[in-house]
RNA sequence: GGUCCCGUGGUGAAGUCUGGAGUUCACGCCGGCCUGUCAAGCCGGAGGUCGCGGGUUCAAAUCCCGUCGGGACCGCCA
């Protein structure tokens, strides 16, 4: 593929493209005025900037070209004189001389500098002037990286025979899942559409329709609180495929994600490994483990099965972390903070043990541990002089999750640090936890997720032990997305509903619109969806998905640039049959 | 719904704990000088309701209460 021709009626080249090979060519350039260095009436340097980069223009004529003026420059590319080459600039070997400058549009001084210094500016101000923020190299890079990821994902899905189908934005409200954005219907007053949390319903019906392989770069909307990795609106690569088992779906998504990563990094990662949910919890204390660093949880439960130490006695699980060389680093103050952190995460407490110079254990609780237990602990953890051990004893999920969070707190690298460690988490439990009021199991993924055939005979006798054909894709500790094989069999669906406390009548009422079509012949099918905003953020080395979204919302859901959301005109409300109830 | 952090000329920070005149630094802006700079340099200047409201005090950027805005996290996100 040849490079695009970027020339237009107003310009011959992009600023960032000029190189020694252009020396001697007359050029016309367009862009914004960056820094100027004026040396009196007869010499000025203007750094002309467009999205491709910056080029130094040498101006001898008198021109009033101030910061962020939009100008057009005609001149001659020439080598910079000896000693004036700028090695910090890709275009730094050359400059544009004999410049004639035409001001296309003057500009007021921007509220913040249009360069890397704006990284430190209050994010609210950056969002208020987002069109200026996006003018910066970092944001331009993020936008273009995002475009490249979208393109690579599309190319990969098409190559695998997937068909892009657009699904409606105006949907019926559905009873399960995230809070929806509602849209009032003008023609049916009092009736509402919902904006899609995901195209889940429609993509499964496309399988019933015989589309076989569907994909969509889909906009999803959820009216839940915003976070660094969550916006009201976000983009998923959504897909569904027929006549498949788990491996087929994982292979298709792996191909897409690896191709996209390869396309923007230049290096395609190797095959994506797998961890069972149980192993991920046991070894890393998380269902989205960050595999860029080791420090696995150490299983200590069996060592303390008969202990006399009350904090460990009878605990369902005892999990340890070995912080190499941490004994000196962690004084009483930091250890207290770690303990507080563990408690805020739901643990009853945190036991810490330092290994002293003679190999002896230094800890407030050392005296409660027998010599055998102490020896076994040192042997199991491999702890040596100067190491710090952190131990959590609790119910199995709590012990795992708290240890896993401490593992992240202590060692997790910043997002821009490689490598890219993708991992599939498979064999999620079909049910997680129990509803406080009904006492019924809660679905781990959703109510239409296929139980593992090897476990399905325990659906009634031991439901919590049933694994699901559900899987997550994790990258560097971020949950990129999730999917499952769906139930296409009516009898099995009703068995799962019964476990969830949903009667046949409830099921017909709440999900009939969705399940009735299956009666006309639903193929075995499964699918996946992953968050493109998150993938792009990680590939861009950004901690926050707002940095890879052109016009994001603040944490409170507002847009400082447009001022949205606004109260609307009473006439608009009246047309919809709506009235605002005062507080 | 909850916990925590932040709000000081256009921008970033210091000042806040321990109350005493809108004080300081850097960038930017405006004007002048300057023919090889690239964070150009030198000289001069303008620019603030210390987010907002209330309270305490002789006196509040500073202490207290409330509120608004921004951020991180918990809940929530099938």
XYZ file of C-alpha atoms (C1' of nucleotides) in Angstrom:
661
model
C 0.000 0.000 0.000
C 1.476 3.346 -0.991
C 1.363 6.298 1.349
C -1.596 8.631 0.883
C -1.144 11.845 -1.049
C -1.572 14.500 1.615
C -1.277 17.461 -0.728
C -4.301 19.720 -1.161
C -5.153 22.934 -2.928
C -3.590 24.859 -0.052
C -0.512 22.749 0.694
C 2.049 20.590 -1.017
C 3.342 18.671 2.024
C 2.648 17.960 5.657
C 4.911 19.797 8.112
C 6.289 16.654 9.710
C 7.222 14.974 6.430
C 10.052 17.239 5.268
C 13.467 15.579 5.116
C 16.831 16.204 3.446
C 15.454 14.541 0.291
C 13.180 17.563 -0.135
C 16.060 20.054 -0.150
C 15.745 22.400 -3.086
C 11.989 21.880 -3.488
C 9.531 24.758 -3.235
C 6.791 23.825 -0.775
C 3.566 25.225 0.542
C 2.622 24.266 4.084
C -0.381 24.872 6.306
C -0.759 24.628 10.024
C -0.767 26.361 13.364
C 1.929 28.677 14.717
C 3.798 27.041 17.566
C 6.767 28.769 19.102
C 8.290 31.832 17.490
C 11.804 33.115 17.927
C 12.064 36.672 16.676
C 15.382 38.386 16.087
C 14.316 41.820 15.019
C 12.912 43.042 11.756
C 14.911 40.801 9.468
C 14.794 37.318 10.979
C 12.215 35.215 12.733
C 11.820 31.489 13.237
C 8.317 30.072 13.269
C 7.665 26.498 14.322
C 4.803 25.502 12.041
C 2.767 22.595 13.349
C 0.192 20.231 11.953
C -0.774 16.789 13.190
C 2.175 15.199 11.413
C 4.804 17.244 13.224
C 6.644 20.536 13.312
C 8.927 22.267 10.834
C 11.024 25.391 11.343
C 10.193 28.207 8.947
C 12.691 31.043 8.524
C 10.926 34.328 7.845
C 12.678 37.497 6.705
C 9.575 39.544 5.958
C 7.576 41.294 8.619
C 4.509 39.320 9.606
C 2.318 39.271 12.693
C 1.921 35.528 13.224
C 1.192 34.748 16.829
C 0.565 31.578 18.792
C -2.009 29.294 17.162
C -2.642 31.573 14.198
C -3.522 29.410 11.220
C -1.091 30.231 8.459
C 0.009 29.124 5.033
C 3.722 29.274 4.256
C 5.350 29.204 0.855
C 9.092 28.699 0.777
C 12.036 26.567 -0.217
C 13.261 23.537 1.707
C 16.936 23.891 2.524
C 19.548 22.267 4.704
C 20.066 23.952 8.016
C 23.401 25.780 8.312
C 26.233 23.945 10.086
C 25.736 23.861 13.822
C 22.019 24.641 13.726
C 20.661 21.143 13.123
C 18.055 20.226 15.747
C 18.422 16.546 16.604
C 15.327 16.646 18.825
C 13.111 17.170 15.787
C 12.463 14.560 13.071
C 12.519 17.446 10.588
C 15.519 18.995 12.316
C 18.002 18.547 9.447
C 16.070 20.952 7.248
C 14.112 24.172 7.397
C 11.893 26.168 5.070
C 13.606 29.351 3.921
C 12.565 32.452 1.965
C 9.155 32.123 3.533
C 6.114 34.049 2.491
C 3.475 33.837 5.218
C -0.251 34.197 4.701
C -2.445 34.384 7.795
C -5.571 32.287 7.178
C -7.065 32.923 10.586
C -5.917 34.817 13.635
C -6.293 33.234 17.062
C -6.625 34.334 20.648
C -3.924 33.057 22.982
C -4.941 29.523 24.010
C -5.820 28.901 27.672
C -3.018 26.371 27.912
C 0.046 25.598 25.808
C -0.633 23.285 22.876
C 2.178 20.885 23.767
C 3.266 18.383 26.395
C 3.073 21.004 29.146
C -0.724 20.727 28.998
C -0.377 17.201 30.420
C -0.244 18.914 33.818
C -3.263 21.151 33.258
C -6.468 20.503 35.171
C -8.443 17.906 33.231
C -11.636 19.915 33.478
C -9.936 22.758 31.613
C -8.587 20.355 29.010
C -12.095 19.005 28.485
C -13.639 22.478 28.321
C -11.269 23.273 25.452
C -11.078 19.729 24.123
C -10.582 20.935 20.531
C -7.338 22.567 21.687
C -6.324 19.601 23.823
C -6.815 17.294 20.852
C -4.542 19.561 18.802
C -1.610 18.241 20.856
C 0.732 15.536 19.600
C -0.144 13.127 22.396
C -3.869 13.297 21.713
C -3.409 13.169 17.952
C -1.319 10.058 18.434
C -4.041 8.495 20.601
C -6.794 9.282 18.093
C -4.787 7.821 15.245
C -3.753 4.776 17.245
C -7.402 4.184 17.988
C -8.286 4.452 14.317
C -5.546 1.929 13.498
C -6.886 -0.507 16.107
C -10.437 -0.179 14.743
C -9.175 -0.765 11.240
C -7.079 -3.800 12.190
C -9.971 -5.314 14.133
C -12.324 -4.860 11.179
C -9.829 -6.312 8.738
C -9.257 -9.318 10.968
C -12.946 -10.005 11.530
C -13.740 -9.689 7.824
C -10.845 -12.014 6.987
C -12.385 -14.579 9.321
C -15.716 -14.380 7.555
C -17.573 -12.216 10.043
C -20.297 -9.951 8.725
C -20.778 -6.470 10.146
C -24.422 -5.867 11.025
C -25.667 -2.704 12.667
C -28.195 -3.159 15.463
C -30.668 -0.576 16.788
C -29.811 2.138 19.266
C -33.479 2.358 20.275
C -34.227 -0.897 22.043
C -36.729 -2.287 24.473
C -35.779 -1.906 28.103
C -34.655 -5.261 29.498
C -35.013 -6.303 33.123
C -31.504 -7.601 33.826
C -28.146 -5.948 33.975
C -26.846 -2.417 34.103
C -29.044 0.635 34.537
C -30.212 1.837 31.150
C -30.535 5.232 29.536
C -34.179 5.723 28.659
C -35.540 7.601 25.664
C -39.154 8.767 25.798
C -41.375 7.901 22.874
C -43.220 10.859 21.351
C -45.803 8.760 19.532
C -46.521 6.477 22.426
C -46.590 8.807 25.376
C -45.496 7.230 28.618
C -43.575 4.572 26.692
C -39.799 4.481 26.509
C -37.015 3.016 24.499
C -33.731 2.047 26.141
C -30.314 2.666 24.687
C -28.338 -0.586 24.352
C -26.110 -1.728 27.217
C -24.873 -4.063 24.526
C -26.389 -5.566 21.374
C -26.717 -8.908 23.212
C -30.340 -9.560 22.310
C -29.990 -8.677 18.647
C -26.765 -10.515 18.035
C -28.203 -13.762 19.340
C -31.251 -13.277 17.139
C -28.879 -12.800 14.199
C -27.664 -16.322 14.960
C -31.258 -17.548 14.865
C -31.456 -15.678 11.550
C -28.634 -17.770 10.162
C -26.064 -14.969 9.848
C -23.533 -17.446 11.303
C -20.748 -14.946 12.080
C -21.701 -11.429 13.190
C -19.532 -8.594 14.365
C -19.970 -4.907 15.053
C -17.893 -2.107 16.450
C -20.758 -1.255 18.706
C -21.556 1.698 20.916
C -22.816 0.593 24.325
C -24.411 2.797 26.976
C -24.715 2.127 30.683
C -26.037 4.588 33.234
C -23.615 3.502 35.954
C -21.029 5.556 37.807
C -17.968 6.514 35.804
C -14.376 5.513 36.516
C -10.942 5.721 34.991
C -11.851 2.704 32.866
C -15.595 3.362 32.506
C -17.632 5.906 30.551
C -21.383 6.133 29.988
C -20.729 5.419 26.323
C -18.075 2.976 25.279
C -17.169 0.978 22.229
C -17.026 -2.791 22.064
C -15.955 -5.176 19.415
C -19.087 -7.274 19.647
C -19.262 -10.685 17.958
C -21.289 -13.865 17.895
C -20.818 -17.110 15.976
C -22.828 -20.252 15.340
C -22.050 -23.973 15.554
C -19.083 -23.376 17.844
C -17.495 -24.467 21.068
C -15.409 -22.344 23.415
C -12.160 -22.831 21.499
C -13.684 -21.452 18.294
C -14.684 -18.181 19.956
C -11.374 -17.785 21.765
C -9.467 -18.403 18.536
C -11.463 -15.812 16.612
C -11.098 -13.116 19.267
C -7.434 -13.941 19.870
C -6.749 -13.461 16.177
C -8.494 -10.104 16.168
C -6.854 -8.757 19.311
C -3.389 -9.994 18.408
C -3.676 -8.597 14.900
C -4.701 -5.203 16.282
C -1.872 -5.224 18.813
C 0.598 -6.224 16.120
C -0.694 -3.540 13.789
C -0.067 -0.693 16.206
C 3.029 -1.957 18.039
C 4.778 -3.586 15.097
C 5.152 -6.770 17.080
C 2.429 -9.371 17.277
C 2.350 -11.061 20.714
C 2.488 -14.867 20.903
C -0.446 -17.152 21.562
C -2.702 -16.112 24.457
C -2.407 -18.508 27.393
C -5.251 -19.669 29.580
C -5.892 -19.799 33.287
C -8.903 -21.282 34.951
C -10.841 -18.858 37.107
C -10.006 -20.997 40.135
C -6.267 -20.933 39.420
C -6.343 -17.208 38.733
C -7.977 -16.597 42.091
C -5.691 -19.003 43.927
C -2.420 -17.849 42.376
C -3.054 -14.160 41.736
C -6.070 -13.332 43.892
C -7.961 -11.837 40.971
C -10.103 -12.840 38.012
C -8.153 -10.235 36.033
C -4.577 -10.975 37.024
C -1.706 -8.781 35.880
C 0.845 -11.324 34.656
C 3.554 -8.756 33.947
C 5.039 -9.500 37.361
C 5.412 -12.658 39.421
C 4.909 -12.541 43.206
C 2.215 -15.207 43.242
C 0.133 -15.883 46.306
C 1.582 -18.694 48.396
C -0.804 -21.399 49.603
C -0.386 -21.752 53.372
C -3.739 -23.216 54.397
C -2.481 -26.764 55.016
C 0.452 -25.565 57.173
C -1.897 -24.119 59.735
C -4.611 -26.769 59.690
C -4.008 -27.579 63.357
C -2.532 -24.320 64.545
C -3.065 -22.885 67.974
C -2.874 -19.325 66.588
C -6.424 -18.059 66.757
C -6.240 -15.762 63.717
C -5.327 -18.722 61.475
C -7.194 -21.531 63.232
C -10.201 -22.733 61.280
C -9.650 -20.257 58.446
C -10.956 -21.552 55.148
C -7.834 -20.248 53.413
C -4.482 -18.829 54.464
C -2.657 -16.945 51.714
C 0.823 -15.466 51.857
C 2.829 -12.949 49.867
C 6.607 -12.812 49.944
C 7.996 -9.305 49.517
C 11.654 -9.838 48.714
C 13.886 -7.517 50.699
C 10.797 -5.843 52.158
C 11.820 -6.110 55.821
C 13.875 -2.937 55.820
C 11.629 -1.043 53.466
C 8.484 -1.504 55.509
C 8.577 0.267 58.826
C 5.783 0.194 61.351
C 3.961 3.047 59.647
C 3.770 1.393 56.225
C 2.817 -1.931 57.769
C -0.031 -0.253 59.626
C -1.193 1.304 56.363
C -1.093 -2.096 54.660
C -3.138 -3.544 57.495
C -5.712 -0.757 57.138
C -5.836 -1.386 53.412
C -6.423 -5.118 53.988
C -9.216 -4.341 56.423
C -10.866 -1.870 54.044
C -10.852 -4.630 51.434
C -12.789 -6.869 53.772
C -10.094 -8.869 55.612
C -10.265 -9.231 59.374
C -6.591 -8.311 59.584
C -3.146 -8.709 58.130
C -0.271 -10.656 59.632
C 3.227 -9.486 58.796
C 6.455 -11.320 59.488
C 9.985 -10.120 58.835
C 12.886 -12.492 58.423
C 15.724 -11.281 60.658
C 19.459 -11.491 60.129
C 19.730 -14.861 61.843
C 16.758 -16.222 59.924
C 14.472 -15.754 62.931
C 10.928 -14.464 62.509
C 10.237 -10.908 63.665
C 6.548 -10.329 64.136
C 4.037 -9.474 66.844
C 2.484 -12.901 66.262
C 5.682 -14.996 66.007
C 5.240 -16.212 69.566
C 1.889 -17.790 68.680
C 3.415 -19.977 65.966
C 5.052 -23.275 66.901
C 8.638 -24.041 65.864
C 7.305 -26.542 63.323
C 4.932 -23.981 61.854
C 7.668 -21.365 61.677
C 10.021 -23.761 59.917
C 7.317 -24.905 57.502
C 6.390 -21.293 56.745
C 9.986 -20.371 55.879
C 10.374 -23.472 53.760
C 7.098 -23.033 51.854
C 7.599 -19.347 51.125
C 11.311 -19.649 50.428
C 11.701 -16.522 52.550
C 15.236 -15.445 53.343
C 16.944 -12.822 55.426
C 15.460 -9.350 54.890
C 12.218 -10.596 53.323
C 8.763 -9.589 54.436
C 5.827 -12.000 54.545
C 2.221 -10.796 54.440
C -0.464 -13.300 55.398
C -4.232 -13.141 55.114
C -6.442 -15.808 56.684
C -10.125 -15.709 55.846
C -12.857 -17.251 53.745
C -11.287 -18.456 50.497
C -12.550 -15.658 48.216
C -11.660 -12.953 50.728
C -8.183 -14.329 51.453
C -7.506 -14.532 47.709
C -8.940 -11.145 46.764
C -7.291 -9.215 49.586
C -3.897 -10.828 48.928
C -4.356 -10.198 45.230
C -5.113 -6.533 45.778
C -2.076 -6.157 48.048
C -0.026 -7.850 45.334
C -1.196 -5.177 42.893
C -0.691 -2.352 45.387
C 2.881 -3.392 46.061
C 4.184 -4.404 42.669
C 1.930 -3.497 39.774
C 3.865 -1.604 37.104
C 2.440 1.511 35.416
C 0.303 0.869 32.360
C 2.925 1.990 29.855
C 5.348 -0.706 30.978
C 5.372 -3.798 28.837
C 5.123 -6.509 27.911
C 1.560 -7.114 26.749
C 0.428 -10.074 28.843
C -2.868 -11.291 27.481
C -4.550 -14.194 29.250
C -7.841 -16.007 28.882
C -9.654 -16.718 32.121
C -11.847 -19.757 31.570
C -14.163 -21.992 33.616
C -15.923 -19.222 35.487
C -18.487 -20.492 37.959
C -22.039 -20.433 36.589
C -23.273 -18.788 39.778
C -21.449 -16.371 42.049
C -22.710 -15.715 45.513
C -26.273 -15.707 46.709
C -28.948 -13.053 46.613
C -29.334 -11.646 50.132
C -33.111 -11.497 50.058
C -34.157 -14.505 47.975
C -31.334 -16.842 48.979
C -31.052 -17.814 45.320
C -27.767 -18.080 43.407
C -26.803 -15.097 41.268
C -25.651 -15.557 37.678
C -21.907 -15.149 37.209
C -22.094 -13.947 33.618
C -25.762 -13.796 32.623
C -28.813 -16.022 32.750
C -28.354 -17.374 29.218
C -24.855 -18.709 29.758
C -24.269 -22.420 29.025
C -23.273 -24.613 31.984
C -20.270 -26.847 31.436
C -21.679 -30.194 30.157
C -19.373 -32.063 32.577
C -21.035 -30.329 35.535
C -24.605 -29.959 34.386
C -25.838 -33.000 36.335
C -25.000 -31.060 39.530
C -27.135 -28.085 38.497
C -29.751 -28.931 41.109
C -27.705 -30.852 43.695
C -24.661 -28.560 43.963
C -25.275 -25.495 41.792
C -22.371 -23.462 43.176
C -19.896 -26.064 41.896
C -21.135 -25.849 38.298
C -18.719 -24.239 35.900
C -19.926 -22.109 33.006
C -18.770 -22.000 29.417
C -17.854 -18.391 30.096
C -14.541 -16.681 29.602
C -12.858 -13.313 30.056
C -9.990 -11.770 28.163
C -7.516 -9.972 30.409
C -4.610 -7.731 29.428
C -2.119 -6.506 32.022
C -4.671 -6.626 34.816
C -7.495 -4.960 32.863
C -10.636 -6.901 32.006
C -10.904 -6.355 28.268
C -14.091 -8.290 27.801
C -16.127 -11.368 28.371
C -18.263 -13.873 26.574
C -19.847 -17.256 26.740
C -21.452 -20.095 24.907
C -25.197 -19.466 25.119
C -27.933 -21.878 26.002
C -29.866 -22.799 22.855
C -31.897 -25.577 24.456
C -35.227 -24.679 26.028
C -35.278 -27.373 28.725
C -31.791 -26.493 29.965
C -32.640 -22.794 29.938
C -35.624 -23.448 32.175
C -33.499 -25.524 34.572
C -31.055 -22.600 34.922
C -33.936 -20.161 35.369
C -35.344 -22.313 38.163
C -32.028 -22.150 40.001
C -32.141 -18.374 39.668
C -35.631 -18.366 41.121
C -37.275 -17.497 37.798
C -40.437 -19.480 37.185
C -41.585 -20.536 33.713
C -44.228 -17.805 33.835
C -41.651 -15.192 34.933
C -39.336 -16.332 32.161
C -42.045 -15.986 29.530
C -43.015 -12.581 30.809
C -39.517 -11.164 31.252
C -37.573 -12.918 28.496
C -40.252 -14.241 26.158
C -39.481 -11.703 23.430
C -35.948 -13.022 23.487
C -36.474 -16.769 23.944
C -39.560 -17.347 21.803
C -37.578 -16.919 18.569
C -35.380 -19.807 19.688
C -38.392 -22.088 19.162
C -38.035 -21.558 15.431
C -34.593 -23.133 15.423
C -31.652 -21.656 17.328
C -28.217 -22.945 16.393
C -25.645 -23.656 19.099
C -23.829 -20.352 19.382
C -21.556 -18.253 21.493
C -19.823 -14.931 21.396
C -17.731 -12.283 22.963
C -17.371 -8.545 23.345
C -14.314 -6.586 24.329
C -13.841 -2.947 25.176
C -11.944 -1.105 22.482
C -11.453 1.954 24.698
C -9.560 -0.160 27.218
C -7.471 -1.953 24.611
C -6.526 1.340 22.986
C -5.712 2.922 26.362
C -3.296 0.132 27.225
C -1.705 0.158 23.779
C -1.367 3.934 24.065
C 0.138 3.626 27.537
C -2.671 5.704 29.033
C -3.966 5.059 32.573
C -7.377 6.502 31.719
C -9.707 5.768 28.835
C -10.694 9.451 28.669
C -7.290 10.006 27.063
C -8.249 7.842 24.093
C -11.807 9.158 23.684
C -12.178 12.345 21.661
C -14.982 13.865 23.728
C -15.394 12.017 27.035
C -17.574 12.835 30.030
C -16.334 13.790 33.484
C -16.792 11.526 36.488
C -20.117 13.202 37.191
C -21.276 12.539 33.632
C -21.064 16.095 32.340
C -19.313 17.506 29.296
C -17.471 20.718 30.231
C -17.203 21.697 26.542
C -20.896 21.615 25.642
C -22.293 21.925 29.149
C -24.442 18.814 28.654
C -26.635 17.652 30.195
C -29.044 20.603 30.155
C -32.610 21.118 31.257
C -34.784 21.118 28.138
C -37.462 23.483 26.989
C -40.854 22.801 28.637
C -42.399 22.516 25.157
C -40.118 19.589 24.400
C -41.214 17.879 27.591
C -44.868 18.595 26.867
C -44.557 17.014 23.419
C -43.326 13.876 25.133
C -45.988 13.947 27.799
C -43.371 14.422 30.520
C -43.323 16.679 33.550
C -40.404 17.315 35.893
C -41.284 16.629 39.506
C -39.573 19.184 41.770
C -37.296 17.758 44.493
C -25.278 6.192 48.412
C -20.072 6.241 50.823
C -14.514 7.267 51.752
C -10.398 10.209 50.399
C -7.640 14.172 47.579
C -7.684 18.890 44.866
C -9.700 24.215 43.772
C -4.654 30.803 44.640
C -3.843 36.236 37.723
C -4.541 32.682 31.203
C -1.406 27.894 32.932
C 1.423 25.265 36.734
C 3.092 25.692 41.638
C 4.468 27.868 46.791
C 1.770 30.232 50.737
C -3.065 27.138 54.346
C -0.970 22.960 59.483
C 0.875 27.759 63.235
C -4.808 33.879 60.906
C -1.743 39.802 60.378
C -1.668 44.450 53.596
C -3.104 39.731 47.212
C 2.927 37.975 48.909
C 6.379 34.750 45.778
C 8.402 31.597 41.585
C 8.113 29.622 36.552
C 5.463 29.646 31.909
C 2.160 32.468 28.967
C 0.307 37.471 27.456
C 1.235 42.942 25.923
C 5.151 46.682 24.527
C 10.406 47.717 23.325
C 15.447 45.963 21.736
C 17.735 42.172 18.991
C 20.095 38.776 11.695
C 20.771 31.695 13.398
C 17.285 30.631 17.188
C 14.924 26.120 18.625
C 12.419 26.218 26.620
C 15.944 31.989 22.038
C 17.948 36.220 24.933
C 17.682 41.245 27.323
C 14.488 45.435 29.277
C 9.661 47.114 30.760
C 4.378 46.255 31.734
C -0.521 44.406 32.458
C -3.269 40.704 34.654
C -6.338 37.834 40.875
C -13.999 38.321 44.110
C -7.532 32.983 46.754
C -14.400 28.239 43.341
C -19.071 30.128 45.813
C -22.084 31.215 50.382
C -22.282 31.670 55.543
C -19.849 31.709 60.417
C -15.730 32.683 64.149
C -12.268 36.881 64.828
C -9.986 43.486 65.752
C -8.263 40.752 61.284
C -9.584 34.852 57.029
C -6.391 32.365 50.891
C -5.356 30.369 55.987
C -9.932 28.165 61.241
C -15.370 26.121 61.243
C -20.078 24.825 58.544
C -22.436 24.376 53.925
C -22.322 24.249 48.716
C -20.427 23.833 43.606
C -16.716 21.868 40.306
C -12.669 18.235 39.170
C -10.195 13.548 40.341
C -9.132 8.384 42.751
C -11.562 4.463 44.974
C -15.861 1.394 47.371
C -20.902 0.268 46.215
C -22.722 -0.219 41.250
C -20.966 -1.866 36.181
C -25.637 -9.472 34.177
